Structures are given as C-alpha cells and as structure tokens.
Amino acid sequence: MAKQKKEVLKVENVGMKFNLSQEKVDDLKDYVIKLLKRELQYNEFWALKNINFTLNKGDRLGILGLNGAGKSTLLKVIAGVLKATEGTVTTKGKIAPLLELGAGFDQQYTGRENIYLYGAVLGFSKKFLDEKYEEIVQFSELEKFIDVPVKNYSSGMKTRLGFSVATLVEPDILILDEVLSVGDAKFRKKSEKKIMNMFDKGVTVLFVSHSLEQVKRLCNKAILLEAGQIIASGTVEEVSKIYEEKTN
Amino acid sequence: MKTYIENFKKYRFLLVELVKKGIKLKYRRSYLGILWTLLEPLLTMIVLTIVFGSMFGNPDPTFPVYILTGRLLYTFFSSATSGAMKSIRNNAGMIKKVYVPKYIYPLSSVLFNYIIFLLSLIVLVAVAVVLKVYPTIYLVQAVVPLVLILVTAFGVGMILSTMAVFFRDLEYLWSVALMLIMYASAIFYPAEKLLNKPGIYQFVLKCNPLYLLIHNFRQAVYGRPMNTHFLLASTVFAVFSVIIGLYFFYKKQDEFILHI
C-alpha cells in the first residue's frame, strides 16, 4: 500500500527584507536630528528572496549554505518568529523549534519553575506539564538540582533541561539548528536516540548544519542557499555534491 | 476575531505563568517577602504624613487615608506602565526564539502589578478603620475607578512598550514624566489648593487622568458621590488609550524583533 503523501509545510515566494541603516539609530535625539537633516538612509537588504518549496510528512530537509546565506532567517520565518516581508508560509500541525535551547529560561527561576514557564511558552497546558513533569526531570537527569535557580546551572545543564521540555510532545515539524551536539557524550547519545525515534515515527524535519556528514546521514532532501536564494534543490546526494563543488 | 480568541485561550496558561513569575520574583530573596506589599505603602504613608501633615501643618486627622488612596493608585500606575514598557526588551530572549503572541508580555506585567496593588489595599482598609473612616454605601463606587485604572495602565503600557522598542530613551523620559504626573495628582496636598487657583494649575490637575481617578476613588472611600465629569473624562481617556495602544502595537509588532 502506497503511503499517503500529506503536505505539512508549504513555503511560497517567501522574501525577507531588512533595512540596514548605515549608522545605528536607536535613540530619539539622533533620530530627530537625522530626520531633520534628511540623513536617514537605509540600505535595503534581502536576506531571502523567492524561496519556494513544499515538504510532505516524513520529509527530512537539510538546509545547506555558507555563513550569511539566510539559513537561520529561513528557519525563523518558518517558526513564526520573523514575519516574511512577502510570500506565505503554511504549516500544518505542531512545530517544535529546537533553536538555542535554554536561551529562554529565566535566570532567577529554579529548574522546576522554568519547566512550567518554558512549557507555557511552547503552548503546553498545566495539566499536561503536571503529568509529564517526572518524565522531564528524569530525562534531563537534574533531579538533585531541580530546585536550584537556573543561574547556577552549567550551560550543559541548561541545554539538557531545555531539550527535555522542548521534545516533550512529538511535533509534526521539527526544526533543528545544530542541536544534536548538546551536552556530554552520554546525553548526546540519549538525545540523538530520542530524535531518531521521532524520525521513525515520520516527523518532518528541517535541519541546518555545517556538517555535511550529519546532513547526509539524517536527511533525504536538501536545498542549497546562496545570498538568500535557492540555487539547488533535490535529493541530499545531488545537492551535497553541488555544495562540495562550491566549497572546494 | 475568532482566531484571536482561540489564540488567547491557547496561551492563557502562559499568561498565568508570567503573572505568577512577576509576583514571585518581585520579592524573592527578601526576608519579609510578600509582606512588603503592605509594609512599603504603610511606611511611605508615615513619612509623607510626617512631612506634609505635621511639618507643613495639615490639621485633617484623616490625612493619612487621603495620602494612602492617592499613593496606592499612583504606585500601581507607575510600576505597571514602567513594567509594560520594559517587558518586550526583557523578554527578548523568548521573543527571538519562539512564537508567542507578544501582547502577552505587557499584559502580564500590568496584571501582576494589579494583583500586588489589590493586595496592598488591605493597608488602606486597616488605616481607614484605625482613623475611623468607615465604609458607606458609596464605597461600592470604588470598583469603577479601580477598573478604569487597570484599563488605562494597560493602554498606556501598550503605547509605551511599542515605542520603547524603537527608542530606549523613553525609559528615562517616562520616569521624569511619572514624576510630573505624581506632583500633578494631588497625592500629598489637598487638591483644593490648586483647584481654587485660577488658570494653568487647575487646568493641569483636571487634565491629568490619574488625578481624576484618584479623586473618584477618594470620594468612594470617604463616602461621597463621584464627580460625574471626572468619571466621564477618565473613562474616555481609558478607552482611547487602549484603542490607540492596541492599534499601535499590532501595527508595529512584526518589526520588534529587528530592534531588540
């Protein structure tokens, strides 16, 4: 029986424009002076332009490109953090962005309190978090430190806690930005296993990494970005070949 | 509209968590903790009574009640609007990573300050009883200024939080503006002193929405009917500030991330 293809992500004609002011103006005095002198000049800069692609359920897309090609901007647009200047992004289902884990924690709060706070940010309900609380603590291996303010955590501990909360539910779309390298070797294995489990269940993945090795191992499709435009797309083998040629 | 409501429902728990966080963190690591919500207004009331009551000779025995009513409302307005103003920048870490309706940040800081304010009204009750300012049927009216000040603080907070993203200077400007508002709110001097003077002073007092709210709140506490002109003016201001605040915020919110 053929697997039914379900479209979960559609990116249409997405463009993202930034106004780069030549000098940074963020106080009122400067702004007024520059406005009066008509010195306010912006350089338009398109970080993304004409981005089109669709992903079906179970697709794993690697996003390749050099620094500044627009990879992170693209992920942020898809995650809904940035709003595209033009074009539309349509997503179906729950998105879990695993971007800079633990960056959203409140430093004064204890680990326990941060689980609830971060869970709420990700849109979980209190009841759900109550049920899963033990599981989170266990997975993060922070039983002893759960009532200690997060400011006293090491960065590894923070990422562990962040990862445990963020991967609580199986999302429909998983956004990974080089996070497979979190924590120590032991935790890395555990987190990779958890992500692999999600892969097996047919989660759709967007993966950004500079390691071609990882991309080849994890993804089946890829796109190559250069200066905000897609210059190649297709299977991961084809695209990584082009990428290798470009970088050599 | 329906999607807005559904989205709000989805993030209701986040709002609750943020309000809780505000209250918890405000007094964390202080020995007396939440007791400070009562102690702080009581102590400032004593200081202001000594300075403006005894030293400058105000014979009114219920003067502490007069001070406290003004002082409590002003403190709420001041901390709620300043909190809302800084909320976007303080939560920049979250805003940059995960999608969350952004109005939830200013809203939560207004709400948590409001809860602290409502708790601190206990002091007012105690002081009023001690000084024999007993409740009358007019006290029911107090609900009106108490709701209006919440709406006003939210509206002004939304306007400030939007502007502060683009201009950080606003944080300093607003603290000066708050000082001006404080002196123009008749907190520790009898309002009649200004109202009896013709011209600019009277005008400033009557144009200050916070004073209008404080006045009507006092009327309720002292058992007198509200001033309907003041009531109307402060209602209009509250509604307008919310409309402008929401409009402004929604129009600019997509640009926030580029500036924080």
Coordinates of C-alpha atoms in Angstrom, one line a residue:
Chain A
M1 CA 0.0 0.0 0.0
A2 CA 1.4 3.3 -1.0
K3 CA 2.0 5.8 1.8
Q4 CA -0.3 8.7 1.5
K5 CA 1.6 11.9 1.0
K6 CA 0.5 14.7 3.2
E7 CA 1.7 18.2 2.7
V8 CA 2.8 19.7 6.0
L9 CA 4.8 22.7 5.0
K10 CA 4.5 25.0 2.1
V11 CA 6.7 27.9 1.5
E12 CA 5.6 30.2 -1.3
N13 CA 7.6 33.1 -2.7
V14 CA 9.0 34.0 0.6
G15 CA 11.2 37.1 0.8
M16 CA 12.6 38.8 3.8
K17 CA 13.8 42.4 3.6
F18 CA 15.9 44.1 6.2
N19 CA 16.6 47.8 6.4
L20 CA 20.2 48.2 7.3
S21 CA 20.7 51.7 8.4
Q22 CA 24.1 52.9 7.8
E23 CA 24.5 54.0 11.3
K24 CA 22.7 52.6 14.2
V25 CA 19.9 55.0 15.3
D26 CA 18.1 53.9 18.4
D27 CA 17.7 57.0 20.4
L28 CA 15.2 59.7 19.9
K29 CA 17.7 62.6 19.7
D30 CA 19.7 61.0 16.9
Y31 CA 16.5 60.0 15.1
V32 CA 15.1 63.5 15.1
I33 CA 18.4 65.1 14.1
K34 CA 18.9 62.7 11.3
L35 CA 15.3 63.0 10.2
L36 CA 15.5 66.8 10.0
K37 CA 18.8 66.7 8.2
R38 CA 17.3 64.0 5.9
E39 CA 20.2 61.8 6.7
L40 CA 18.2 58.7 7.4
Q41 CA 19.2 56.3 4.8
Y42 CA 18.6 52.7 4.7
N43 CA 20.2 50.1 2.6
E44 CA 17.7 47.5 1.5
F45 CA 18.9 44.0 2.0
W46 CA 17.1 40.9 1.0
A47 CA 18.1 38.1 3.3
L48 CA 15.7 35.8 1.5
K49 CA 14.2 36.1 -1.9
N50 CA 11.8 33.9 -3.9
I51 CA 12.0 30.9 -1.6
N52 CA 9.7 28.1 -2.7
F53 CA 9.4 24.6 -1.5
T54 CA 7.0 22.1 -0.1
L55 CA 7.6 19.3 2.4
N56 CA 5.4 16.2 2.8
K57 CA 5.0 14.3 6.0
G58 CA 8.2 12.4 6.8
D59 CA 10.5 14.5 4.6
R60 CA 13.8 15.5 6.2
L61 CA 15.2 18.6 4.6
G62 CA 18.8 19.7 5.1
I63 CA 19.4 23.3 4.5
L64 CA 22.9 24.0 3.3
G65 CA 24.7 27.2 2.7
L66 CA 27.7 29.3 3.7
N67 CA 27.5 31.7 6.6
G68 CA 25.1 34.5 5.9
A69 CA 23.3 32.7 3.2
G70 CA 20.0 33.1 5.0
K71 CA 19.6 29.7 6.7
S72 CA 18.8 30.9 10.2
T73 CA 16.5 33.6 8.8
L74 CA 14.6 30.9 6.9
L75 CA 14.2 28.8 10.0
K76 CA 12.9 31.8 11.9
V77 CA 10.4 32.7 9.3
I78 CA 9.1 29.1 9.3
A79 CA 9.0 29.0 13.1
G80 CA 6.9 32.2 13.0
V81 CA 9.4 34.3 14.9
L82 CA 10.1 36.6 11.9
K83 CA 7.3 37.7 9.6
A84 CA 8.2 37.4 6.0
T85 CA 8.1 40.7 4.0
E86 CA 6.4 38.9 1.1
G87 CA 5.1 35.5 0.4
T88 CA 3.5 33.0 2.7
V89 CA 4.4 30.0 4.9
T90 CA 1.7 27.5 5.6
T91 CA 2.2 24.9 8.2
K92 CA 0.1 22.1 9.5
G93 CA 0.4 20.7 12.9
K94 CA 2.8 21.5 15.8
I95 CA 6.2 23.0 15.2
A96 CA 8.9 22.3 17.7
P97 CA 11.8 24.7 17.3
L98 CA 15.0 23.4 18.9
L99 CA 16.9 26.7 18.5
E100 CA 19.5 27.7 21.1
L101 CA 17.9 25.6 23.8
G102 CA 17.5 27.1 27.2
A103 CA 18.0 30.6 26.0
G104 CA 14.5 31.5 27.1
F105 CA 15.0 30.4 30.7
D106 CA 14.5 32.9 33.5
Q107 CA 17.8 33.0 35.4
Q108 CA 16.2 33.7 38.8
Y109 CA 13.8 30.9 38.5
T110 CA 14.5 27.4 39.7
G111 CA 14.6 24.4 37.3
R112 CA 11.1 23.4 38.4
E113 CA 9.6 26.8 37.7
N114 CA 11.4 27.1 34.4
I115 CA 9.9 23.8 33.2
Y116 CA 6.4 25.3 33.7
L117 CA 7.4 28.7 32.2
Y118 CA 9.1 27.3 29.2
G119 CA 6.4 24.7 28.7
A120 CA 3.8 27.5 28.7
V121 CA 5.8 29.4 26.1
L122 CA 5.7 26.4 23.9
G123 CA 2.0 26.2 24.3
F124 CA 1.6 23.3 26.7
S125 CA -1.2 23.2 29.3
K126 CA -0.6 23.0 33.0
K127 CA -2.3 19.6 33.3
F128 CA -0.1 18.2 30.6
L129 CA 3.0 19.5 32.3
D130 CA 1.9 18.1 35.6
E131 CA 1.6 14.7 34.0
K132 CA 4.9 14.9 32.2
Y133 CA 6.9 16.6 35.0
E134 CA 8.6 13.5 36.3
E135 CA 9.5 12.4 32.8
I136 CA 11.2 15.7 32.1
V137 CA 13.2 15.7 35.2
Q138 CA 14.2 12.1 34.7
F139 CA 15.3 12.6 31.1
S140 CA 17.3 15.8 31.9
E141 CA 18.9 13.9 34.9
L142 CA 18.6 17.0 37.0
E143 CA 16.7 15.5 40.0
K144 CA 19.2 16.9 42.5
F145 CA 19.3 20.4 41.1
I146 CA 15.7 20.9 40.2
D147 CA 15.1 23.5 43.0
V148 CA 18.2 25.4 42.3
P149 CA 17.9 28.7 40.4
V150 CA 18.9 28.2 36.8
K151 CA 21.6 30.9 37.0
N152 CA 23.7 28.4 39.0
Y153 CA 23.4 25.8 36.2
S154 CA 26.1 25.0 33.9
S155 CA 25.4 25.6 30.2
G156 CA 25.2 21.8 29.7
M157 CA 22.6 21.5 32.4
K158 CA 20.5 24.3 30.8
T159 CA 20.6 22.7 27.4
R160 CA 19.6 19.3 28.9
L161 CA 16.6 20.9 30.6
G162 CA 15.6 22.8 27.5
F163 CA 15.9 19.8 25.3
S164 CA 13.8 17.7 27.7
V165 CA 11.0 20.3 27.7
A166 CA 11.1 21.0 24.0
T167 CA 10.9 17.4 22.9
L168 CA 8.1 16.6 25.2
V169 CA 5.5 16.1 22.5
E170 CA 6.1 14.6 19.2
P171 CA 5.8 17.5 16.9
D172 CA 4.8 17.4 13.3
I173 CA 7.6 19.6 12.2
L174 CA 10.9 19.6 14.0
I175 CA 13.4 22.5 13.4
L176 CA 16.9 21.6 14.3
D177 CA 19.8 24.1 14.3
E178 CA 22.9 22.2 15.1
V179 CA 21.5 21.0 18.3
L180 CA 22.5 17.4 18.0
S181 CA 25.7 18.3 19.8
V182 CA 24.2 19.1 23.2
G183 CA 25.6 18.0 26.5
D184 CA 28.1 15.4 27.2
A185 CA 28.6 12.2 25.2
K186 CA 26.1 10.3 27.3
F187 CA 23.4 12.8 26.9
R188 CA 24.1 13.3 23.3
K189 CA 23.5 9.7 22.7
K190 CA 20.3 9.8 24.5
S191 CA 19.1 12.9 22.7
E192 CA 20.0 11.5 19.3
K193 CA 18.1 8.4 20.2
K194 CA 15.0 10.5 21.0
I195 CA 15.3 12.4 17.8
M196 CA 15.8 9.2 15.8
N197 CA 12.7 7.9 17.4
M198 CA 10.8 10.9 16.1
F199 CA 12.3 10.3 12.7
D200 CA 11.0 6.8 12.7
K201 CA 7.5 8.0 13.5
G202 CA 7.5 10.1 10.4
V203 CA 8.2 13.6 11.8
T204 CA 9.0 16.3 9.2
V205 CA 12.4 17.8 9.8
L206 CA 14.2 21.0 8.9
F207 CA 17.9 20.7 9.7
V208 CA 20.6 23.3 9.5
S209 CA 24.2 22.2 9.9
H210 CA 27.6 22.9 8.6
S211 CA 28.5 19.3 8.9
L212 CA 27.8 17.8 5.5
E213 CA 28.3 14.4 7.1
Q214 CA 25.4 14.9 9.5
V215 CA 23.1 16.3 6.8
K216 CA 23.8 13.3 4.6
R217 CA 23.2 10.9 7.5
L218 CA 19.9 12.5 8.6
C219 CA 18.2 14.0 5.6
N220 CA 16.7 12.7 2.4
K221 CA 16.2 16.1 0.7
A222 CA 18.2 19.2 0.7
I223 CA 18.3 22.8 -0.5
L224 CA 21.3 25.0 -1.0
L225 CA 21.1 28.6 -0.2
E226 CA 23.3 31.4 -1.6
A227 CA 22.7 35.0 -0.9
G228 CA 19.2 34.4 0.1
Q229 CA 18.2 32.3 -2.9
I230 CA 17.8 28.7 -3.5
I231 CA 20.4 27.7 -6.1
A232 CA 19.9 24.0 -5.9
S233 CA 17.3 21.6 -4.5
G234 CA 16.6 17.9 -4.8
T235 CA 17.8 14.8 -3.1
V236 CA 20.5 15.1 -0.5
E237 CA 23.1 13.4 -2.7
E238 CA 22.7 15.8 -5.6
V239 CA 22.7 18.9 -3.5
S240 CA 25.6 18.0 -1.3
K241 CA 27.6 17.3 -4.5
I242 CA 27.0 20.8 -5.7
Y243 CA 27.7 22.2 -2.3
E244 CA 31.1 20.3 -2.2
E245 CA 32.0 21.7 -5.6
K246 CA 31.1 25.2 -4.5
T247 CA 33.2 25.0 -1.3
N248 CA 36.3 23.4 -2.8
Chain B
M1 CA -11.7 37.9 15.8
K2 CA -12.4 34.2 16.5
T3 CA -8.9 33.2 15.8
Y4 CA -7.7 35.9 18.2
I5 CA -9.8 34.5 21.0
E6 CA -8.7 30.9 20.3
N7 CA -5.1 32.0 20.3
F8 CA -5.6 33.8 23.6
K9 CA -7.1 30.6 25.1
K10 CA -4.1 28.6 23.9
Y11 CA -1.7 31.0 25.7
R12 CA -3.9 31.6 28.8
F13 CA -1.6 29.3 30.8
L14 CA 1.4 31.3 29.7
L15 CA -0.3 34.5 30.9
V16 CA -0.9 32.9 34.3
E17 CA 2.7 31.7 34.5
L18 CA 4.0 35.1 33.6
V19 CA 1.8 36.8 36.2
K20 CA 2.9 34.3 38.8
K21 CA 6.5 34.9 37.8
G22 CA 6.2 38.6 38.2
I23 CA 4.8 38.3 41.7
K24 CA 7.2 35.6 42.8
L25 CA 10.3 37.3 41.6
K26 CA 9.5 40.7 42.9
Y27 CA 10.1 39.7 46.5
R28 CA 12.3 36.7 46.1
R29 CA 15.3 36.7 48.4
S30 CA 13.9 39.4 50.7
Y31 CA 13.2 38.2 54.2
L32 CA 9.7 39.6 54.5
G33 CA 8.7 38.6 51.0
I34 CA 5.1 39.4 50.0
L35 CA 4.6 41.3 53.3
W36 CA 6.4 44.2 51.7
T37 CA 3.3 44.9 49.6
L38 CA 1.7 46.0 52.8
L39 CA 4.7 47.4 54.6
E40 CA 6.1 49.6 51.8
P41 CA 2.9 51.7 51.4
L42 CA 2.4 51.9 55.1
L43 CA 6.0 53.3 55.6
T44 CA 5.8 55.8 52.8
M45 CA 2.4 56.9 54.2
I46 CA 4.0 57.6 57.6
V47 CA 6.8 59.5 56.0
L48 CA 4.5 61.6 53.9
T49 CA 2.2 62.2 56.8
I50 CA 5.0 63.5 58.9
V51 CA 6.3 65.7 56.2
F52 CA 3.1 67.1 54.8
G53 CA 0.8 66.6 57.8
S54 CA 2.8 67.6 60.8
M55 CA 5.6 69.7 59.4
F56 CA 3.5 71.7 56.9
G57 CA 0.6 71.6 59.2
N58 CA -2.4 69.8 57.8
P59 CA -4.9 69.5 60.6
D60 CA -7.1 66.9 59.0
P61 CA -6.9 63.8 61.2
T62 CA -7.8 61.5 58.3
F63 CA -4.9 62.9 56.2
P64 CA -3.1 59.5 56.1
V65 CA -6.1 58.0 54.4
Y66 CA -6.0 60.8 51.9
I67 CA -2.3 60.2 51.2
L68 CA -2.7 56.5 51.0
T69 CA -5.5 56.5 48.5
G70 CA -3.5 58.7 46.1
R71 CA -0.2 57.0 46.8
L72 CA -1.5 53.4 46.2
L73 CA -3.2 54.3 42.9
Y74 CA -0.2 56.2 41.7
T75 CA 2.3 53.4 42.6
F76 CA 0.2 50.9 40.6
F77 CA 0.1 53.2 37.6
S78 CA 3.8 53.9 37.8
S79 CA 5.0 50.4 38.2
A80 CA 2.5 48.9 35.7
T81 CA 3.4 51.3 32.9
S82 CA 7.1 51.1 33.5
G83 CA 7.0 47.3 33.7
A84 CA 5.0 47.0 30.5
M85 CA 7.3 49.4 28.8
K86 CA 10.3 47.3 29.5
S87 CA 8.6 43.9 29.1
I88 CA 9.4 43.5 25.4
R89 CA 13.1 44.1 25.8
N90 CA 13.2 42.0 29.0
N91 CA 11.7 39.0 27.2
A92 CA 13.8 39.5 24.1
G93 CA 15.3 36.0 24.6
M94 CA 12.0 34.3 24.3
I95 CA 10.6 36.5 21.5
K96 CA 13.6 35.8 19.3
K97 CA 13.3 32.0 19.7
V98 CA 9.6 31.0 19.9
Y99 CA 6.4 32.4 18.5
V100 CA 4.2 33.7 21.3
P101 CA 1.6 36.5 20.9
K102 CA 3.7 39.4 22.0
Y103 CA 1.0 41.5 23.8
I104 CA 1.1 38.8 26.5
Y105 CA 4.3 40.4 27.9
P106 CA 3.0 43.9 28.6
L107 CA -0.4 42.5 29.6
S108 CA 1.2 40.2 32.2
S109 CA 3.3 42.9 33.7
V110 CA 0.2 45.1 34.1
L111 CA -1.8 42.3 35.6
F112 CA 0.8 41.2 38.1
N113 CA 1.3 44.7 39.3
Y114 CA -2.5 45.0 39.6
I115 CA -2.7 41.9 41.9
I116 CA 0.0 43.4 44.1
F117 CA -1.9 46.6 44.2
L118 CA -5.1 44.9 45.1
L119 CA -3.3 43.2 48.0
S120 CA -1.9 46.4 49.2
L121 CA -5.4 47.8 49.5
I122 CA -5.5 45.9 52.8
V123 CA -3.3 48.6 54.3
L124 CA -5.9 51.2 53.3
V125 CA -8.7 49.2 54.9
A126 CA -6.7 48.9 58.1
V127 CA -5.6 52.6 58.2
A128 CA -9.2 53.7 57.4
V129 CA -10.6 51.7 60.3
V130 CA -8.0 53.0 62.8
L131 CA -8.7 56.6 61.7
K132 CA -12.5 56.0 61.8
V133 CA -13.2 56.5 58.1
Y134 CA -15.9 53.9 58.0
P135 CA -17.4 52.4 54.8
T136 CA -20.7 53.7 53.5
I137 CA -22.8 52.6 50.6
Y138 CA -20.7 54.9 48.4
L139 CA -17.8 52.5 48.8
V140 CA -19.3 50.3 46.1
Q141 CA -18.4 53.0 43.6
A142 CA -14.7 52.3 44.2
V143 CA -15.0 49.5 41.7
V144 CA -15.3 51.9 38.9
P145 CA -12.0 53.8 39.3
L146 CA -10.3 50.5 40.2
V147 CA -11.3 49.0 36.8
L148 CA -10.6 52.2 34.9
I149 CA -7.1 52.5 36.2
L150 CA -6.4 48.9 35.1
V151 CA -7.6 49.7 31.6
T152 CA -5.7 53.0 31.5
A153 CA -2.5 51.4 32.7
F154 CA -2.8 48.6 30.0
G155 CA -3.5 51.1 27.3
V156 CA -0.6 53.4 28.2
G157 CA 1.6 50.4 28.8
M158 CA 0.9 49.1 25.3
I159 CA 1.8 52.5 23.8
L160 CA 5.0 52.8 25.8
S161 CA 6.1 49.2 25.2
T162 CA 5.8 49.7 21.4
M163 CA 7.7 53.0 21.5
A164 CA 10.3 51.8 23.9
V165 CA 11.4 49.1 21.4
F166 CA 12.4 51.7 18.9
F167 CA 13.6 54.3 21.3
R168 CA 15.3 53.3 24.5
D169 CA 15.5 56.8 25.7
L170 CA 11.8 56.6 26.5
E171 CA 12.7 54.7 29.7
Y172 CA 14.4 57.7 31.1
L173 CA 11.9 60.2 29.7
W174 CA 9.0 58.2 31.2
S175 CA 10.5 58.2 34.7
V176 CA 10.6 62.0 34.5
A177 CA 7.1 62.1 33.2
L178 CA 5.9 59.9 36.0
M179 CA 7.4 62.3 38.5
L180 CA 5.5 65.1 36.9
I181 CA 2.3 63.0 37.0
M182 CA 2.9 62.4 40.7
Y183 CA 3.1 66.0 41.5
A184 CA 0.1 66.8 39.4
S185 CA -2.0 64.1 41.1
A186 CA -2.7 65.8 44.5
I187 CA -1.3 62.8 46.4
F188 CA 0.1 64.6 49.4
Y189 CA -1.5 68.1 49.2
P190 CA -5.2 69.0 49.3
A191 CA -6.5 69.3 45.7
E192 CA -8.5 72.3 46.6
K193 CA -5.3 74.3 47.0
L194 CA -4.8 74.0 43.2
L195 CA -8.4 73.9 42.2
N196 CA -9.1 77.2 43.9
K197 CA -6.3 78.9 41.9
P198 CA -7.3 80.1 38.5
G199 CA -5.5 79.3 35.3
I200 CA -2.9 76.8 34.5
Y201 CA -2.7 74.9 37.8
Q202 CA -6.3 74.0 37.8
F203 CA -6.1 73.0 34.1
V204 CA -3.1 70.7 34.7
L205 CA -4.9 68.9 37.5
K206 CA -8.1 68.4 35.6
C207 CA -6.2 67.2 32.5
N208 CA -4.4 64.5 34.5
P209 CA -6.4 61.3 34.1
L210 CA -4.7 59.8 37.1
Y211 CA -5.9 62.6 39.3
L212 CA -9.5 62.2 38.1
L213 CA -9.3 58.5 39.0
I214 CA -7.7 59.2 42.4
H215 CA -10.4 61.8 43.2
N216 CA -13.3 59.5 42.4
F217 CA -11.6 56.7 44.4
R218 CA -11.3 59.1 47.4
Q219 CA -14.9 60.1 47.1
A220 CA -15.9 56.4 47.4
V221 CA -13.7 55.9 50.3
Y222 CA -14.9 59.0 52.2
G223 CA -18.5 58.2 51.4
R224 CA -19.4 60.8 48.9
P225 CA -20.8 60.6 45.4
M226 CA -18.5 60.5 42.4
N227 CA -17.8 63.5 40.3
T228 CA -19.6 62.6 37.0
H229 CA -17.5 65.0 34.8
F230 CA -14.3 63.4 36.1
L231 CA -15.8 60.0 35.7
L232 CA -16.7 60.6 32.0
A233 CA -13.3 62.2 31.2
S234 CA -11.3 59.3 32.8
T235 CA -13.5 56.7 31.0
V236 CA -12.9 58.4 27.7
F237 CA -9.2 58.5 28.3
A238 CA -9.1 54.8 29.4
V239 CA -10.9 53.7 26.3
F240 CA -8.9 55.8 23.9
S241 CA -5.6 54.8 25.4
V242 CA -6.5 51.1 24.9
I243 CA -7.6 51.6 21.3
I244 CA -4.5 53.6 20.4
G245 CA -2.3 51.2 22.3
L246 CA -3.7 48.1 20.6
Y247 CA -3.6 49.7 17.2
F248 CA -0.1 50.9 17.6
F249 CA 1.1 47.6 19.0
Y250 CA -0.4 45.4 16.3
K251 CA 0.8 47.7 13.6
K252 CA 4.4 47.6 14.8
Q253 CA 4.8 44.2 16.5
D254 CA 6.3 42.4 13.5
E255 CA 9.2 44.9 13.5
F256 CA 10.0 44.4 17.2
I257 CA 12.4 41.5 16.6
L258 CA 14.6 43.6 14.3
H259 CA 15.2 46.1 17.1
I260 CA 15.6 44.1 20.3

